[in-house]
Coordinates of C-alpha atoms in Angstrom, one line a residue:
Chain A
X1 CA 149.0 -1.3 -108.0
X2 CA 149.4 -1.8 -104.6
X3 CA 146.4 -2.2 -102.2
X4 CA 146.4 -2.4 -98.9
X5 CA 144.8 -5.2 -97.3
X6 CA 142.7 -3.7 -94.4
X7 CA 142.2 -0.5 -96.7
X8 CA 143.5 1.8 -93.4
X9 CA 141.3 4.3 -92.1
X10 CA 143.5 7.7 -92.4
X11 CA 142.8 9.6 -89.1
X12 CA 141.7 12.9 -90.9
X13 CA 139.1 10.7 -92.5
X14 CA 137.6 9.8 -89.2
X15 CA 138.7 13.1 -87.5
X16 CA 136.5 15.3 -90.1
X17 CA 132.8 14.1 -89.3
X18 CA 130.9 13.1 -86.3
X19 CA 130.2 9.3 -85.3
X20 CA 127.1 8.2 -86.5
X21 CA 124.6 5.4 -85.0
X22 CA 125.4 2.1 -86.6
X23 CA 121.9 0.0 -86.9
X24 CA 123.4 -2.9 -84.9
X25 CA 123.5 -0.2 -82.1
X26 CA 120.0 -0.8 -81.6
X27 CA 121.3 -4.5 -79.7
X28 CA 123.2 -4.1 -77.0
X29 CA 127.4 -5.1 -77.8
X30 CA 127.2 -8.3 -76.2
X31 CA 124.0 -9.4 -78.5
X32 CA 125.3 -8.2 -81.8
X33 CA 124.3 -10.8 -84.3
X34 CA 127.0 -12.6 -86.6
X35 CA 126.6 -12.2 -90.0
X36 CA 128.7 -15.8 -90.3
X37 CA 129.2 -16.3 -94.1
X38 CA 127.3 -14.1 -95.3
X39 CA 130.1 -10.7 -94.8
X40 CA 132.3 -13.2 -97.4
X41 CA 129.4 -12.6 -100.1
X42 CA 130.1 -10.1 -102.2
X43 CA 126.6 -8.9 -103.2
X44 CA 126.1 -8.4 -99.6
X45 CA 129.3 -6.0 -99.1
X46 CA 128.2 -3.9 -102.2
X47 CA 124.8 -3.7 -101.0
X48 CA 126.1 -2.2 -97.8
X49 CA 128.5 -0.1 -99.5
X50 CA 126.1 1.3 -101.4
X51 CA 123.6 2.3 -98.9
X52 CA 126.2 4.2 -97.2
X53 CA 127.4 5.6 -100.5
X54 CA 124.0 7.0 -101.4
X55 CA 123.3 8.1 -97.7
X56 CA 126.0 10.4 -97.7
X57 CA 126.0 11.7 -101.0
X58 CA 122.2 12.3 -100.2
X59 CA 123.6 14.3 -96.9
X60 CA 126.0 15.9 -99.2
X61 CA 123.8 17.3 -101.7
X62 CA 120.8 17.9 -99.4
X63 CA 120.7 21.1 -100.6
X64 CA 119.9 20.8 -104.4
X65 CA 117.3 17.7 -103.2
X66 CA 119.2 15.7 -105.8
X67 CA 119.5 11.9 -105.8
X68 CA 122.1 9.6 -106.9
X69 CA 119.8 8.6 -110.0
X70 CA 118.9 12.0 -110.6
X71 CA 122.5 13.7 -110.6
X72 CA 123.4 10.9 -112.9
X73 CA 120.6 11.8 -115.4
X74 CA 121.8 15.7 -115.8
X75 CA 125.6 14.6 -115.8
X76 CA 124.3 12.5 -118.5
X77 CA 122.5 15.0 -120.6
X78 CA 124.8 17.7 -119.7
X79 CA 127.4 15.3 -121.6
X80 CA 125.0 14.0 -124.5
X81 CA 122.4 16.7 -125.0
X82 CA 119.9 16.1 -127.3
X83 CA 119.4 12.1 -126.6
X84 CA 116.0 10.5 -126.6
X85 CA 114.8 9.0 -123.6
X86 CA 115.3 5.9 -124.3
X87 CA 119.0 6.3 -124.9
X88 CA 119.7 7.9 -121.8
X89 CA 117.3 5.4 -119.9
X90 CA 119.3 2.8 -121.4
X91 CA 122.7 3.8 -120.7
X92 CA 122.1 3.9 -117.1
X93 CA 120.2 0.6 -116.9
X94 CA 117.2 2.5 -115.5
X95 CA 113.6 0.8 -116.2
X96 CA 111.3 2.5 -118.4
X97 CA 108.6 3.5 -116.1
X98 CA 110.9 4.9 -113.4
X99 CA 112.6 7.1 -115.4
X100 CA 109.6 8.8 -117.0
X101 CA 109.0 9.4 -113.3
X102 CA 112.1 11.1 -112.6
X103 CA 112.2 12.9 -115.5
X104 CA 108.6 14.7 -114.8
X105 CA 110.0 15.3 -111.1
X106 CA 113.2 17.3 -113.5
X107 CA 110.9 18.9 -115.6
X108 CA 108.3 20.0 -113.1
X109 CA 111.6 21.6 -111.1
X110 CA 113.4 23.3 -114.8
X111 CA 115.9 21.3 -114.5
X112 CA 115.7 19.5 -117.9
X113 CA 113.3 19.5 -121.0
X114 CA 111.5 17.1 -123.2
X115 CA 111.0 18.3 -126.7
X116 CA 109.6 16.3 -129.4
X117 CA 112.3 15.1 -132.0
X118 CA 111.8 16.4 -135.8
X119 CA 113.1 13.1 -136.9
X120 CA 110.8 11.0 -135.2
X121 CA 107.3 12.1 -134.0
X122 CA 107.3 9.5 -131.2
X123 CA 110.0 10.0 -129.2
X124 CA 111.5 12.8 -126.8
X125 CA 114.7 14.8 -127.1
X126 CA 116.2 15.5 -123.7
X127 CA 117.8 18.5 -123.0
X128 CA 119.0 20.5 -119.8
X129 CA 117.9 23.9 -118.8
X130 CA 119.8 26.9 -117.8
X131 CA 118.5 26.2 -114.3
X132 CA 119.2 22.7 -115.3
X133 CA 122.9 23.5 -115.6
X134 CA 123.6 25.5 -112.9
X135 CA 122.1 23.1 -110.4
X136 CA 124.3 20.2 -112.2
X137 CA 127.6 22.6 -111.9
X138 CA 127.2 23.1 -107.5
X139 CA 126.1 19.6 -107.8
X140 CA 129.0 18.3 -108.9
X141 CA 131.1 20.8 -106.8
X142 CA 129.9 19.2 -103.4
X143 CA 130.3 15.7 -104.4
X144 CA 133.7 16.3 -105.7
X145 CA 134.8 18.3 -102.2
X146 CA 132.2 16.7 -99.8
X147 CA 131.4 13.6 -101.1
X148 CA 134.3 12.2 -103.3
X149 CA 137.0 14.0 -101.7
X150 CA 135.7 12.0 -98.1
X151 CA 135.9 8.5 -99.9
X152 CA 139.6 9.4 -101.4
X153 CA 140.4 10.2 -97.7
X154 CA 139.0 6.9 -96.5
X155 CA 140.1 4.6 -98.9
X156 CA 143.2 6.5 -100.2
X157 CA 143.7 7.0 -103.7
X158 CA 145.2 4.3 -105.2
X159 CA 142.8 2.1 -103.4
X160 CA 139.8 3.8 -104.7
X161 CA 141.3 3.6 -107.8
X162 CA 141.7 0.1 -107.8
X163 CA 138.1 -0.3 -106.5
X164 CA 136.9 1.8 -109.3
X165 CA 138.4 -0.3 -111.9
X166 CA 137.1 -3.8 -110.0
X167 CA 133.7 -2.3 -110.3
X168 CA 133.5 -1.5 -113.8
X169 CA 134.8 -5.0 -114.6
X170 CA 132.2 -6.6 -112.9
X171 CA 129.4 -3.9 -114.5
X172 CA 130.7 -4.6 -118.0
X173 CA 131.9 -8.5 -118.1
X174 CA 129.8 -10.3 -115.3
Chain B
X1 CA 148.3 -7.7 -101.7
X2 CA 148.7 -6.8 -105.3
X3 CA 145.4 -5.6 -107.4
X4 CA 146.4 -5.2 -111.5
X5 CA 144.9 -2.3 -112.4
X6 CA 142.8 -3.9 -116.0
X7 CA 141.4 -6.5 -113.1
X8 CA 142.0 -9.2 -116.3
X9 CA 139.8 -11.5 -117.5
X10 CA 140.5 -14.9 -116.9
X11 CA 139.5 -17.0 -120.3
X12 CA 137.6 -19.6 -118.8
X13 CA 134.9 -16.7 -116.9
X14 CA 134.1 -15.5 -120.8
X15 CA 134.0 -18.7 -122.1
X16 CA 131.9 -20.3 -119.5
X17 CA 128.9 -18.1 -120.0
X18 CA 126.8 -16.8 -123.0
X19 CA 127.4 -13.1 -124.2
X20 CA 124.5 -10.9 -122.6
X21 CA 122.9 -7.8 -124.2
X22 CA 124.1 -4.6 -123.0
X23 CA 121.6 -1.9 -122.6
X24 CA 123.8 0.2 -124.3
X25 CA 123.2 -2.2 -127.4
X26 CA 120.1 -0.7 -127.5
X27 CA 121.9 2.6 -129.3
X28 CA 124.0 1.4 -132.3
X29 CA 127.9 1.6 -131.5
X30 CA 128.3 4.6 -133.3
X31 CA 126.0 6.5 -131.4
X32 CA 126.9 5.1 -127.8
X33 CA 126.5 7.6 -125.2
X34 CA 129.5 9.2 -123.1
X35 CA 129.6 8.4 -119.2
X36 CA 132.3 11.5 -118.9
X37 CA 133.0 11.8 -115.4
X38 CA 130.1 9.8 -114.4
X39 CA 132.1 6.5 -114.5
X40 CA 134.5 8.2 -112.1
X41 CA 131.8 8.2 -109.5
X42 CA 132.5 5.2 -107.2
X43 CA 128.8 5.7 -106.2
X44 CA 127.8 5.3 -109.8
X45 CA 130.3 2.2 -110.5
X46 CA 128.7 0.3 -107.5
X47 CA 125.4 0.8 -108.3
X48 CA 126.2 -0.7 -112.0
X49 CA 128.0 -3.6 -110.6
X50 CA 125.5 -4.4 -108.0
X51 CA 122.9 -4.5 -110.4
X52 CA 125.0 -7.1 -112.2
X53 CA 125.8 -8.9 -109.6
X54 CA 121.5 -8.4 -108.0
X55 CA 120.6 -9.9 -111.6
X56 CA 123.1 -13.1 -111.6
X57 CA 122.2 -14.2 -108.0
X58 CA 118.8 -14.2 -108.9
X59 CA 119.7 -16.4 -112.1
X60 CA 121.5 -18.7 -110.2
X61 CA 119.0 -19.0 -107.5
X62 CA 116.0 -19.2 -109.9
X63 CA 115.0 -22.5 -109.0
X64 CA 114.5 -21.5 -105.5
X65 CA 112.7 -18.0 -105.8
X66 CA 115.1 -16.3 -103.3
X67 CA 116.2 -12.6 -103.8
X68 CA 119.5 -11.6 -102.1
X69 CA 117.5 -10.3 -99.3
X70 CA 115.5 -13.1 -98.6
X71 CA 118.5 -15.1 -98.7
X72 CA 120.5 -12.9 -96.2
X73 CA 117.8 -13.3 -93.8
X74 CA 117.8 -17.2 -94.5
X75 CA 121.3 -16.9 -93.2
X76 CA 121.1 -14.8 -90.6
X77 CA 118.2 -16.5 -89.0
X78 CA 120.5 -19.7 -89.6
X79 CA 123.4 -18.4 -87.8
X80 CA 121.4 -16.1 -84.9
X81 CA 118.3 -18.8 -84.3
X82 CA 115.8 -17.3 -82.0
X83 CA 116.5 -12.8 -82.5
X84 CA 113.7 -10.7 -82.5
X85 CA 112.1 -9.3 -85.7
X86 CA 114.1 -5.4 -84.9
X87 CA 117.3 -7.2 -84.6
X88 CA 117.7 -9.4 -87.7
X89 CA 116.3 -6.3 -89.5
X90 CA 118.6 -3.7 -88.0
X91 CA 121.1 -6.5 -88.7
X92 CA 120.5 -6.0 -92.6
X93 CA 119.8 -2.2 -92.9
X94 CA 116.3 -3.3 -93.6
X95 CA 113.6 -1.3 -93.1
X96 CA 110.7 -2.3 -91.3
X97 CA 107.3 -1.9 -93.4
X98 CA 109.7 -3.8 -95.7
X99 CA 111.3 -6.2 -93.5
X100 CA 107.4 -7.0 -92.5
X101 CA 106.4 -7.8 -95.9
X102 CA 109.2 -9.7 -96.6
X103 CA 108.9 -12.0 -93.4
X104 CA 105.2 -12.5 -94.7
X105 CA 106.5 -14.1 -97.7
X106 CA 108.9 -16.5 -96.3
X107 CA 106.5 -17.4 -93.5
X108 CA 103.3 -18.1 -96.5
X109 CA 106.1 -20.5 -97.8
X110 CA 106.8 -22.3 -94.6
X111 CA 110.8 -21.4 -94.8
X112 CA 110.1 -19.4 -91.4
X113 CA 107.9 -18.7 -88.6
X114 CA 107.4 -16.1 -86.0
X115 CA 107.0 -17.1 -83.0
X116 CA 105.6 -14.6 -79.5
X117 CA 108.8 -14.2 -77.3
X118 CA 108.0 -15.3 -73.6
X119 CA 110.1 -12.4 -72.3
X120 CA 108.7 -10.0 -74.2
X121 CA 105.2 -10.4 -75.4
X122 CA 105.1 -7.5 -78.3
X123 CA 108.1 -9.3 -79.9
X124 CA 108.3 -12.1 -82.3
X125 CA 111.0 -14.0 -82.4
X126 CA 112.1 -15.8 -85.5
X127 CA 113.2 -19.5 -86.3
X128 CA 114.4 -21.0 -89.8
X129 CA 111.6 -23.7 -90.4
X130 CA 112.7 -27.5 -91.5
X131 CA 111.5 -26.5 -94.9
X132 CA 113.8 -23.3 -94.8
X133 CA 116.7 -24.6 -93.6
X134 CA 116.9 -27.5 -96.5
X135 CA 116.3 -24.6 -99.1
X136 CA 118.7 -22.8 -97.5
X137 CA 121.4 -25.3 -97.7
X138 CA 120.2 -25.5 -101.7
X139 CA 120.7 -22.1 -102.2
X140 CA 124.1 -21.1 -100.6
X141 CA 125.1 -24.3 -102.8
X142 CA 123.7 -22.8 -105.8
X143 CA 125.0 -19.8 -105.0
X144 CA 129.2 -20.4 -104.0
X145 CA 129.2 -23.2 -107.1
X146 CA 127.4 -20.8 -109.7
X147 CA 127.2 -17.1 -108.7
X148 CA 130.6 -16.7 -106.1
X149 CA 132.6 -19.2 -108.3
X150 CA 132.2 -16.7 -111.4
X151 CA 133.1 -14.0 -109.7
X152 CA 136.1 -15.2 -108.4
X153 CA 137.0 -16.2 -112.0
X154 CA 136.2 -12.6 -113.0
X155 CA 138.5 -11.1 -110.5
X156 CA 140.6 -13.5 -109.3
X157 CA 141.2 -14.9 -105.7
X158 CA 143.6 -11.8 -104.4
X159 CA 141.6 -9.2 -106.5
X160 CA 138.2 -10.6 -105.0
X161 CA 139.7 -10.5 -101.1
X162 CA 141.0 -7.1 -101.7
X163 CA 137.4 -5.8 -103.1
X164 CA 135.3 -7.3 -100.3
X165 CA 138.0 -5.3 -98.0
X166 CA 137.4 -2.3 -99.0
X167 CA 133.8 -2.6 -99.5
X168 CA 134.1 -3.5 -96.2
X169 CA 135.7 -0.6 -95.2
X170 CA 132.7 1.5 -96.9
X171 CA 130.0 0.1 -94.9
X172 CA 131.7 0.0 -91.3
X173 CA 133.8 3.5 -91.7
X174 CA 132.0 6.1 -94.2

């Protein structure tokens, strides 16, 4: 796999959305502040990648008031139904306290359900609701054309694909 | 630049390191959850590896009680002596309430002070103190011979370059 090293900008990419204020706007160009070593650290660059990658996907599904962590709970269930909380909690490395948060914020909306398992008195089976289900299903919709479809223009397939892969090395081995 | 697709292993990354427990270890193997199209998600994938990566910094920097944060500021102040409170956080992406906090803790351990700007008598203006610079130089020693060094084992030199690229990319262009 080939990747380009400058990852080019393809002008439809840029063409397709209005410029946005960048934070170092707020100094004037000839006071911008070097970042020095610290743009060669790679924690820093996938801090800053992230915040941009949540942003959007929060502009993206601002309708359905859906966060990143939230979307990944129902695409979770929707795939596992039936788990107990700490399973799915778990599985996407969320602490224990802020997902019983997240999940009362689901349940209070329908979105999901906690029932209390047969096999074991003390824990919660988790399970989405029709409402549940059909907010997961446009979810998913505008992050694939909106949200997805955006970063595939930006980095180009083969690129993101690359990127994809280099990520989930460093989630599973590092 | 080339990028293999597996992003291989090199032997001497696994074998340098104890094994970790996975949160999915918490669920026996035969019960492990499916990701399904979640692990598609490049917003997903870098969230999971910056977690990893969050989690290993601080390990490394342990001795030092520096979060990634308070270590980008470290450098940034370093490299940009004498900014104003709004630039160094604008710098970051950091908030202010937080950025506030934040500066309070570094300046309680004497590795930075604020000082009243003559030109501008609302602003502080912020120095590394002697104190900060020395655990500065600790910490981004710490850091490229522990924390950067494994990653680069992880990916590789060419692999590494291309993923800072792109991330890169992410932050300046989406």
């Amino acid at each position: 796999m080939t990747v380009s090293k400058a990852a080019p900008i393809h002008a439809a990419a840029k063409a397709s959305r209005p410029a946005r204020k960048e934070p170092a706007d707020a100094a004037t160009e000839s006071t911008a502040l070097e970042l020095g070593e610290l743009s060669e650290h790679l924690g820093y660059a996938l801090k800053r990648a992230q915040l941009k990658i949540f942003e959007d996907f929060l502009r993206c599904v601002a309708p359905l008031q859906l966060t990143p962590a939230q979307f990944s709970v129902l695409m979770l269930l929707d795939k596992n139904p039936g788990r107990n909380q700490t399973e799915i909690a778990n599985t996407l490395g969320i602490l224990r306290p802020n997902f019983v948060a997240m999940l009362d914020g689901l349940e209070s909306r329908d979105l999901c359900a906690r029932v209390r398992s047969t096999n074991d008195r003390r824990s919660h089976i988790l399970m989405l609701t029709d409402k549940g289900r059909a907010v997961l299903a446009r979810a998913k919709k505008l992050v694939a054309t909106k949200h997805e479809a955006r970063l595939n223009e930006l980095l180009g397939p083969a690129n993101r694909a690359a990127l994809l892969a280099m990520l989930a090395t460093i989630a599973r081995e590092f």
